[in-house]
Tab-separated table of C-alpha atoms in Angstrom:
chain	number	residue	atom	x	y	z
A	16	UNK	CA	-19.234	-7.754	-25.219
A	17	UNK	CA	-18.814	-7.542	-21.445
A	18	UNK	CA	-17.013	-10.886	-21.311
A	19	UNK	CA	-14.662	-9.722	-24.059
A	20	UNK	CA	-14.003	-6.518	-22.106
A	21	UNK	CA	-13.131	-8.487	-18.972
A	22	UNK	CA	-10.868	-10.771	-20.982
A	23	UNK	CA	-9.115	-7.801	-22.536
A	24	UNK	CA	-8.589	-6.160	-19.138
A	25	UNK	CA	-7.176	-9.399	-17.738
A	26	UNK	CA	-4.840	-9.796	-20.708
A	27	UNK	CA	-3.619	-6.228	-20.282
A	28	UNK	CA	-3.053	-6.717	-16.561
A	29	UNK	CA	-1.265	-10.019	-17.187
A	30	UNK	CA	1.044	-8.328	-19.690
A	31	UNK	CA	1.870	-5.658	-17.127
A	32	UNK	CA	2.654	-8.380	-14.593
A	33	UNK	CA	5.010	-10.147	-16.998
A	34	UNK	CA	6.766	-6.849	-17.727
A	35	UNK	CA	7.212	-6.298	-13.983
A	36	UNK	CA	8.781	-9.757	-13.603
A	37	UNK	CA	11.132	-9.175	-16.525
A	38	UNK	CA	12.224	-5.780	-15.196
A	39	UNK	CA	12.861	-7.177	-11.718
A	40	UNK	CA	14.747	-10.191	-13.123
A	41	UNK	CA	16.953	-7.919	-15.231
A	42	UNK	CA	17.659	-5.728	-12.207
A	43	UNK	CA	18.645	-8.838	-10.244
A	44	UNK	CA	21.039	-9.897	-12.993
A	45	UNK	CA	22.557	-6.435	-13.269
A	46	UNK	CA	22.719	-5.712	-9.539
A	47	UNK	CA	24.275	-9.081	-8.691
A	48	UNK	CA	26.772	-8.833	-11.567
A	49	UNK	CA	25.361	-11.783	-13.506
A	50	UNK	CA	24.487	-13.635	-10.289
A	51	UNK	CA	28.102	-13.596	-9.087
A	52	UNK	CA	26.910	-12.081	-5.791
A	53	UNK	CA	23.638	-14.011	-5.686
A	54	UNK	CA	23.209	-16.495	-2.843
A	55	UNK	CA	21.705	-19.705	-4.227
A	56	UNK	CA	20.325	-20.529	-0.778
A	57	UNK	CA	17.935	-17.600	-1.174
A	58	UNK	CA	16.466	-18.705	-4.491
A	59	UNK	CA	13.147	-19.561	-2.807
A	60	UNK	CA	12.778	-15.997	-1.575
A	61	UNK	CA	13.611	-14.710	-5.050
A	62	UNK	CA	10.963	-16.757	-6.858
A	63	UNK	CA	8.379	-15.852	-4.207
A	64	UNK	CA	9.221	-12.182	-4.717
A	65	UNK	CA	8.901	-12.520	-8.487
A	66	UNK	CA	5.487	-14.112	-8.051
A	67	UNK	CA	4.478	-11.347	-5.652
A	68	UNK	CA	5.640	-8.735	-8.168
A	69	UNK	CA	3.473	-10.332	-10.852
A	70	UNK	CA	0.442	-10.635	-8.568
A	71	UNK	CA	0.691	-7.097	-7.221
A	72	UNK	CA	1.158	-5.601	-10.688
A	73	UNK	CA	-1.695	-7.686	-12.118
A	74	UNK	CA	-4.119	-6.707	-9.373
A	75	UNK	CA	-3.031	-3.064	-9.457
A	76	UNK	CA	-3.547	-2.933	-13.208
A	77	UNK	CA	-7.006	-4.479	-12.874
A	78	UNK	CA	-7.815	-2.007	-10.110
A	79	UNK	CA	-6.719	0.956	-12.227
A	80	UNK	CA	-8.943	-0.196	-15.101
A	81	UNK	CA	-12.107	0.047	-12.994
A	82	UNK	CA	-14.074	3.132	-14.137
A	83	UNK	CA	-14.104	4.935	-10.735
A	84	UNK	CA	-10.416	4.274	-10.103
A	85	UNK	CA	-9.448	5.176	-13.665
A	86	UNK	CA	-11.325	8.464	-13.358
A	87	UNK	CA	-9.659	9.361	-10.058
A	88	UNK	CA	-6.258	8.330	-11.432
A	89	UNK	CA	-6.583	10.478	-14.552
A	90	UNK	CA	-8.084	13.473	-12.777
A	91	UNK	CA	-5.509	13.247	-10.004
A	92	UNK	CA	-2.609	13.609	-12.426
A	93	UNK	CA	-4.397	16.398	-14.264
A	94	UNK	CA	-4.971	18.249	-11.001
A	95	UNK	CA	-1.347	17.799	-9.931
A	96	UNK	CA	0.039	19.203	-13.200
A	97	UNK	CA	-2.388	22.094	-13.403
A	98	UNK	CA	-0.961	25.305	-14.774
A	99	UNK	CA	0.029	27.921	-12.193
A	100	UNK	CA	-0.156	25.335	-9.421
A	101	UNK	CA	2.965	23.260	-10.059
A	102	UNK	CA	5.113	24.713	-7.255
A	103	UNK	CA	2.220	24.776	-4.788
A	104	UNK	CA	1.297	21.170	-5.598
A	105	UNK	CA	4.897	20.048	-5.132
A	106	UNK	CA	4.991	21.616	-1.669
A	107	UNK	CA	1.625	20.037	-0.840
A	108	UNK	CA	2.854	16.665	-2.095
A	109	UNK	CA	5.937	16.795	0.135
A	110	UNK	CA	3.851	17.833	3.133
A	111	UNK	CA	1.279	15.098	2.572
A	112	UNK	CA	3.955	12.458	2.115
A	113	UNK	CA	5.533	13.460	5.421
A	114	UNK	CA	2.267	13.843	7.333
A	115	UNK	CA	0.090	11.073	5.914
A	116	UNK	CA	2.659	8.437	4.959
A	117	UNK	CA	5.770	8.972	7.064
A	118	UNK	CA	3.966	10.064	10.235
A	119	UNK	CA	0.496	8.514	9.689
A	120	UNK	CA	-1.152	11.589	11.171
A	121	UNK	CA	-4.481	10.756	9.527
A	122	UNK	CA	-4.564	7.651	11.766
A	123	UNK	CA	-3.366	9.562	14.835
A	124	UNK	CA	-6.577	11.619	14.682
A	125	UNK	CA	-8.549	8.379	15.165
A	126	UNK	CA	-6.688	7.302	18.293
A	127	UNK	CA	-3.190	7.011	19.747
A	128	UNK	CA	-2.985	3.214	20.040
A	129	UNK	CA	-4.384	2.699	16.554
A	130	UNK	CA	-1.751	5.135	15.242
A	131	UNK	CA	1.062	3.480	17.228
A	132	UNK	CA	0.175	0.046	15.839
A	133	UNK	CA	0.160	1.256	12.226
A	134	UNK	CA	3.280	3.372	12.693
A	135	UNK	CA	5.374	0.598	14.255
A	136	UNK	CA	4.261	-2.050	11.764
A	137	UNK	CA	4.801	0.247	8.776
A	138	UNK	CA	8.311	1.338	9.681
A	139	UNK	CA	9.294	-2.132	10.815
A	140	UNK	CA	8.218	-3.570	7.462
A	141	UNK	CA	9.899	-0.743	5.525
A	142	UNK	CA	13.172	-1.280	7.390
A	143	UNK	CA	12.989	-5.059	6.897
A	144	UNK	CA	12.227	-4.724	3.179
A	145	UNK	CA	15.017	-2.176	2.675
A	146	UNK	CA	17.480	-4.681	4.161
A	147	UNK	CA	16.117	-8.019	2.967
A	148	UNK	CA	15.366	-7.489	-0.711
A	149	UNK	CA	18.737	-5.931	-1.688
A	150	UNK	CA	20.514	-8.795	0.119
A	151	UNK	CA	18.312	-11.479	-1.488
A	152	UNK	CA	18.742	-10.005	-4.977
A	153	UNK	CA	22.505	-9.641	-4.603
A	154	UNK	CA	22.334	-5.862	-4.876
A	155	UNK	CA	24.186	-5.509	-1.584
A	156	UNK	CA	26.902	-7.804	-0.315
A	157	UNK	CA	29.702	-7.559	2.219
A	158	UNK	CA	33.308	-8.636	1.898
A	159	UNK	CA	36.484	-8.287	3.934
A	160	UNK	CA	38.389	-5.046	3.381
A	161	UNK	CA	42.165	-5.347	3.318
A	162	UNK	CA	44.167	-8.264	4.623
A	163	UNK	CA	42.523	-8.534	8.026
A	164	UNK	CA	39.251	-10.071	9.092
A	165	UNK	CA	37.997	-7.282	11.317
A	166	UNK	CA	36.838	-4.832	8.642
A	167	UNK	CA	33.929	-5.215	6.246
A	168	UNK	CA	33.201	-3.289	3.076
A	169	UNK	CA	29.655	-2.868	1.779
A	170	UNK	CA	29.222	-3.229	-1.972
A	171	UNK	CA	26.109	-1.848	-3.677
A	172	UNK	CA	25.384	-3.160	-7.191
A	173	UNK	CA	28.982	-4.363	-7.237
A	174	UNK	CA	30.469	-0.970	-6.435
A	175	UNK	CA	32.448	-0.633	-3.184
A	176	UNK	CA	31.096	1.880	-0.708
A	177	UNK	CA	31.855	2.399	2.990
A	178	UNK	CA	33.987	0.245	5.245
A	179	UNK	CA	33.425	-0.350	8.936
A	180	UNK	CA	34.792	-2.370	11.802
A	181	UNK	CA	32.893	-5.533	12.584
A	182	UNK	CA	32.909	-4.819	16.323
A	183	UNK	CA	32.011	-1.152	15.931
A	184	UNK	CA	28.651	0.367	16.855
A	185	UNK	CA	27.924	0.938	13.153
A	186	UNK	CA	28.649	-2.698	12.380
A	187	UNK	CA	26.442	-3.829	15.252
A	188	UNK	CA	23.552	-1.640	14.054
A	189	UNK	CA	23.917	-2.786	10.419
A	190	UNK	CA	24.152	-6.510	11.093
A	191	UNK	CA	21.242	-6.372	13.519
A	192	UNK	CA	18.988	-4.212	11.344
A	193	UNK	CA	16.436	-7.000	10.949
A	194	UNK	CA	16.367	-7.423	14.730
A	195	UNK	CA	15.313	-3.801	15.195
A	196	UNK	CA	12.721	-4.214	12.444
A	197	UNK	CA	11.335	-7.319	14.181
A	198	UNK	CA	11.025	-5.471	17.490
A	199	UNK	CA	9.030	-2.707	15.793
A	200	UNK	CA	6.733	-5.149	14.000
A	201	UNK	CA	6.093	-7.290	17.094
A	202	UNK	CA	5.238	-4.222	19.187
A	203	UNK	CA	2.860	-2.982	16.485
A	204	UNK	CA	1.241	-6.403	16.121
A	205	UNK	CA	0.647	-6.617	19.875
A	206	UNK	CA	-1.062	-3.219	19.895
A	207	UNK	CA	-3.166	-4.193	16.877
A	208	UNK	CA	-4.116	-7.524	18.483
A	209	UNK	CA	-5.128	-5.706	21.646
A	210	UNK	CA	-7.501	-3.523	19.678
A	211	UNK	CA	-8.835	-6.483	17.684
A	212	UNK	CA	-9.666	-8.396	20.847
A	213	UNK	CA	-10.953	-5.516	22.996
A	214	UNK	CA	-12.316	-2.834	20.683
A	215	UNK	CA	-16.063	-3.104	20.231
A	216	UNK	CA	-15.939	-1.405	16.831
A	217	UNK	CA	-13.344	-3.923	15.620
A	218	UNK	CA	-15.146	-6.935	17.096
A	219	UNK	CA	-18.308	-6.086	15.179
A	220	UNK	CA	-16.842	-6.129	11.671
A	221	UNK	CA	-13.496	-7.962	11.758
A	222	UNK	CA	-12.794	-11.146	9.835
A	223	UNK	CA	-10.034	-13.685	10.336
A	224	UNK	CA	-8.638	-13.613	6.803
A	225	UNK	CA	-8.661	-9.833	6.499
A	226	UNK	CA	-7.744	-8.749	10.017
A	227	UNK	CA	-6.100	-11.521	12.053
A	228	UNK	CA	-4.205	-13.467	9.396
A	229	UNK	CA	-1.975	-10.503	8.317
A	230	UNK	CA	-1.023	-9.873	11.941
A	231	UNK	CA	-0.306	-13.569	12.534
A	232	UNK	CA	1.943	-13.724	9.465
A	233	UNK	CA	3.871	-10.603	10.450
A	234	UNK	CA	4.300	-11.966	13.963
A	235	UNK	CA	5.473	-15.365	12.662
A	236	UNK	CA	8.033	-13.818	10.302
A	237	UNK	CA	9.411	-11.555	13.039
A	238	UNK	CA	9.567	-14.194	15.779
A	239	UNK	CA	11.180	-16.886	13.612
A	240	UNK	CA	13.731	-14.309	12.429
A	241	UNK	CA	14.586	-13.409	16.018
A	242	UNK	CA	14.873	-17.099	16.895
A	243	UNK	CA	17.529	-17.449	14.194
A	244	UNK	CA	19.549	-14.681	15.848
A	245	UNK	CA	19.127	-16.309	19.255
A	246	UNK	CA	20.217	-19.682	17.851
A	247	UNK	CA	23.509	-18.565	16.295
A	248	UNK	CA	24.342	-15.903	18.904
A	249	UNK	CA	23.629	-17.631	22.224
A	250	UNK	CA	22.810	-21.290	21.502
A	251	UNK	CA	25.783	-22.220	19.279
A	252	UNK	CA	23.539	-22.878	16.274
A	253	UNK	CA	21.141	-25.232	18.033
A	254	UNK	CA	18.168	-26.114	15.762
A	255	UNK	CA	19.349	-23.464	13.307
A	256	UNK	CA	18.484	-25.533	10.223
A	257	UNK	CA	14.944	-26.169	11.433
A	258	UNK	CA	14.472	-22.515	12.350
A	259	UNK	CA	15.820	-21.316	9.007
A	260	UNK	CA	13.366	-23.544	7.132
A	261	UNK	CA	10.499	-22.398	9.336
A	262	UNK	CA	11.442	-18.762	8.803
A	263	UNK	CA	11.700	-19.303	5.042
A	264	UNK	CA	8.243	-20.894	4.960
A	265	UNK	CA	6.665	-17.959	6.821
A	266	UNK	CA	8.363	-15.364	4.614
A	267	UNK	CA	7.546	-17.147	1.347
A	268	UNK	CA	3.928	-17.681	2.393
A	269	UNK	CA	3.629	-13.979	3.251
A	270	UNK	CA	5.069	-12.964	-0.124
A	271	UNK	CA	2.773	-15.335	-2.004
A	272	UNK	CA	-0.271	-14.124	-0.078
A	273	UNK	CA	0.571	-10.415	-0.349
A	274	UNK	CA	-1.158	-9.704	-3.712
A	275	UNK	CA	-4.427	-11.279	-2.564
A	276	UNK	CA	-4.916	-10.091	1.006
A	277	UNK	CA	-5.041	-6.952	3.069
A	278	UNK	CA	-1.379	-6.127	2.435
A	279	UNK	CA	-2.363	-4.993	-1.043
A	280	UNK	CA	-3.686	-1.735	0.416
A	281	UNK	CA	-0.035	-0.773	1.013
A	282	UNK	CA	0.256	-0.293	-2.737
A	283	UNK	CA	-3.152	1.322	-3.104
A	284	UNK	CA	-2.647	3.921	-0.408
A	285	UNK	CA	-0.259	6.221	-2.386
A	286	UNK	CA	-3.035	6.787	-4.946
A	287	UNK	CA	-4.892	8.641	-2.188
A	288	UNK	CA	-2.557	11.557	-2.865
A	289	UNK	CA	-4.121	11.954	-6.291
A	290	UNK	CA	-7.584	11.992	-4.723
A	291	UNK	CA	-6.462	14.798	-2.401
A	292	UNK	CA	-5.271	16.918	-5.330
A	293	UNK	CA	-8.508	16.127	-7.149
A	294	UNK	CA	-10.489	17.458	-4.186
A	295	UNK	CA	-8.303	20.571	-4.059
A	296	UNK	CA	-8.965	21.243	-7.728
A	297	UNK	CA	-12.695	20.767	-7.154
A	298	UNK	CA	-12.798	23.235	-4.274
A	299	UNK	CA	-11.004	25.937	-6.251
A	300	UNK	CA	-12.993	25.313	-9.455
A	301	UNK	CA	-16.574	25.905	-10.490
A	302	UNK	CA	-19.197	24.564	-8.107
A	303	UNK	CA	-22.270	22.558	-9.033
A	304	UNK	CA	-25.570	24.296	-8.294
A	305	UNK	CA	-28.539	22.221	-7.190
A	306	UNK	CA	-31.291	22.556	-9.789
A	307	UNK	CA	-33.955	22.305	-7.088
A	308	UNK	CA	-32.775	24.727	-4.382
A	309	UNK	CA	-30.169	26.738	-6.358
A	310	UNK	CA	-27.467	26.137	-3.717
A	311	UNK	CA	-23.867	24.931	-4.358
A	312	UNK	CA	-23.258	21.434	-2.995
A	313	UNK	CA	-20.169	19.961	-4.723
A	314	UNK	CA	-17.619	20.698	-7.411
A	315	UNK	CA	-19.018	20.670	-10.922
A	316	UNK	CA	-16.098	18.552	-12.111
A	317	UNK	CA	-16.892	15.863	-9.544
A	318	UNK	CA	-20.588	15.771	-10.472
A	319	UNK	CA	-19.845	15.494	-14.204
A	320	UNK	CA	-17.253	12.783	-13.578
A	321	UNK	CA	-19.696	10.876	-11.372
A	322	UNK	CA	-22.340	10.956	-14.092
A	323	UNK	CA	-19.810	9.670	-16.626
A	324	UNK	CA	-18.647	6.831	-14.351
A	325	UNK	CA	-22.229	5.763	-13.635
A	326	UNK	CA	-22.896	5.557	-17.376
A	327	UNK	CA	-19.800	3.378	-17.815
A	328	UNK	CA	-20.993	1.084	-15.025
A	329	UNK	CA	-24.450	0.806	-16.545
A	330	UNK	CA	-26.384	2.814	-13.968
A	331	UNK	CA	-29.184	5.019	-15.278
A	332	UNK	CA	-30.168	7.979	-13.103
A	333	UNK	CA	-31.575	10.231	-15.820
A	334	UNK	CA	-34.808	12.045	-14.967
A	335	UNK	CA	-37.463	12.683	-17.611
A	336	UNK	CA	-39.439	15.140	-15.524
A	337	UNK	CA	-38.648	17.514	-12.691
A	338	UNK	CA	-36.194	20.407	-12.322
A	339	UNK	CA	-33.096	18.363	-13.299
A	340	UNK	CA	-32.178	16.027	-16.130
A	341	UNK	CA	-30.054	13.805	-13.856
A	342	UNK	CA	-30.343	12.683	-10.264
A	343	UNK	CA	-26.721	13.707	-9.488
A	344	UNK	CA	-27.505	17.352	-10.301
A	345	UNK	CA	-29.658	17.550	-7.157
A	346	UNK	CA	-27.980	18.129	-3.792
A	347	UNK	CA	-28.151	15.419	-1.085
A	348	UNK	CA	-30.540	17.459	1.060
A	349	UNK	CA	-33.034	17.840	-1.772
A	350	UNK	CA	-32.731	14.135	-2.551
A	351	UNK	CA	-33.758	13.288	1.002
A	352	UNK	CA	-36.615	15.793	0.849
A	353	UNK	CA	-37.786	14.406	-2.492
A	354	UNK	CA	-37.652	10.851	-1.164
A	355	UNK	CA	-39.672	11.799	1.910
A	356	UNK	CA	-42.260	13.615	-0.224
A	357	UNK	CA	-42.540	10.652	-2.592
A	358	UNK	CA	-42.990	8.261	0.332
A	359	UNK	CA	-45.636	10.561	1.818
A	360	UNK	CA	-47.563	10.671	-1.458
A	361	UNK	CA	-47.383	6.903	-1.811
A	362	UNK	CA	-48.548	6.454	1.769
A	363	UNK	CA	-51.542	8.759	1.289
A	364	UNK	CA	-52.548	6.920	-1.874
A	365	UNK	CA	-52.335	3.607	-0.071
C-alpha cells in the first residue's frame, strides 16, 4: 500500500512537471511569435531551462504532498483568507514580502556580512534572470528604430515599446545589465566564501555539495559572462568562441543542477509566508491547555494538526494512562519533568 502511495505521488508530481514544460513551451512560442524572434544559438539554454522547470515542479509537487508540508500549505491559505482579516492579511503580506524577501531583514538579524552575502547574491540572480530568460525565450528582442543605426527599439512579446539611443546612458545601462548582475553576485559569493572558510559555526556543519558547489557555480557563471564582455569590448573578440562555450556549459550545468541542490530552497522560501499567517491565526485563536499543569502552551489548532500529521506518518504517541490521552496534549515543560521522574524511578528500581 505504501509503495503504491509513493508511486501515485510520483506520477502526480511527474504530471505537474509535464504541464509546467508544456505551459513554458507554449509561452515561448507565443512570446517569440512562432519562434520568429527566437535565437537558435540559444537552444541549449532553452532545453536546460525546460528540464529545470520540470525538475523544480516535480520536486515541489513531491514536497507539497508530504503530510507536514501539505498541512502547513492548507492551513496557511485558510489563515490568509480568514473572514474579517482579509485587509489586515494583505497589508501583512506586503510588509513581509518587502522585509523578509526584498530586504532579507530576517538574515540581517543574524549578522551584517551574512545578510550582505544573501542580499547581493539574491538581487544579482534576480536581475540576471529577469534579463536572460526573456532574451533566451524570444520574449524580448531589439531592432533598429527608423532608418538610422543609432537608435534601438525594445520589443516585448512582439509589441514595440520604448526606443533609446545606443550611446545614451539608458542604452549603456540596459546592454550592460548582466555586467551589473555579475558584479553583485561575485561580491556576494566572496562574502559567503569568507564566512565558509572563517566562520567556526559554518566550518562545523558545511558540506561541499550543499555549501561550496552553489557558490562555485554562481562564481563561474558570473566570471565567464564578464570575460565575454571583456573579449568583445577590449580584446577584439579574442577567444570569444571558447569563452562563449565555457559560459554556456556553466549556465546549463547550473540550470540542470538547480532542482536537485541547495538552489531549490529559493522556491521553497515563499511558502514561509503561509507558515507566518498560520502562526498568527494560532496566536489569536484558542490555546491548548496542558492536561498536567493546566497552563496554555501552544495554539490548539497547531496541537490538533500535529497529532493528525503524526498519525499520517505512522507515529503513535497515544497514552493509555495518565492525565492525557496523547503525548502532544502535554506541554514541553511537563514532558521534561515526566521524563526525569520516569528516569528516576527506573534508576531507583535498578
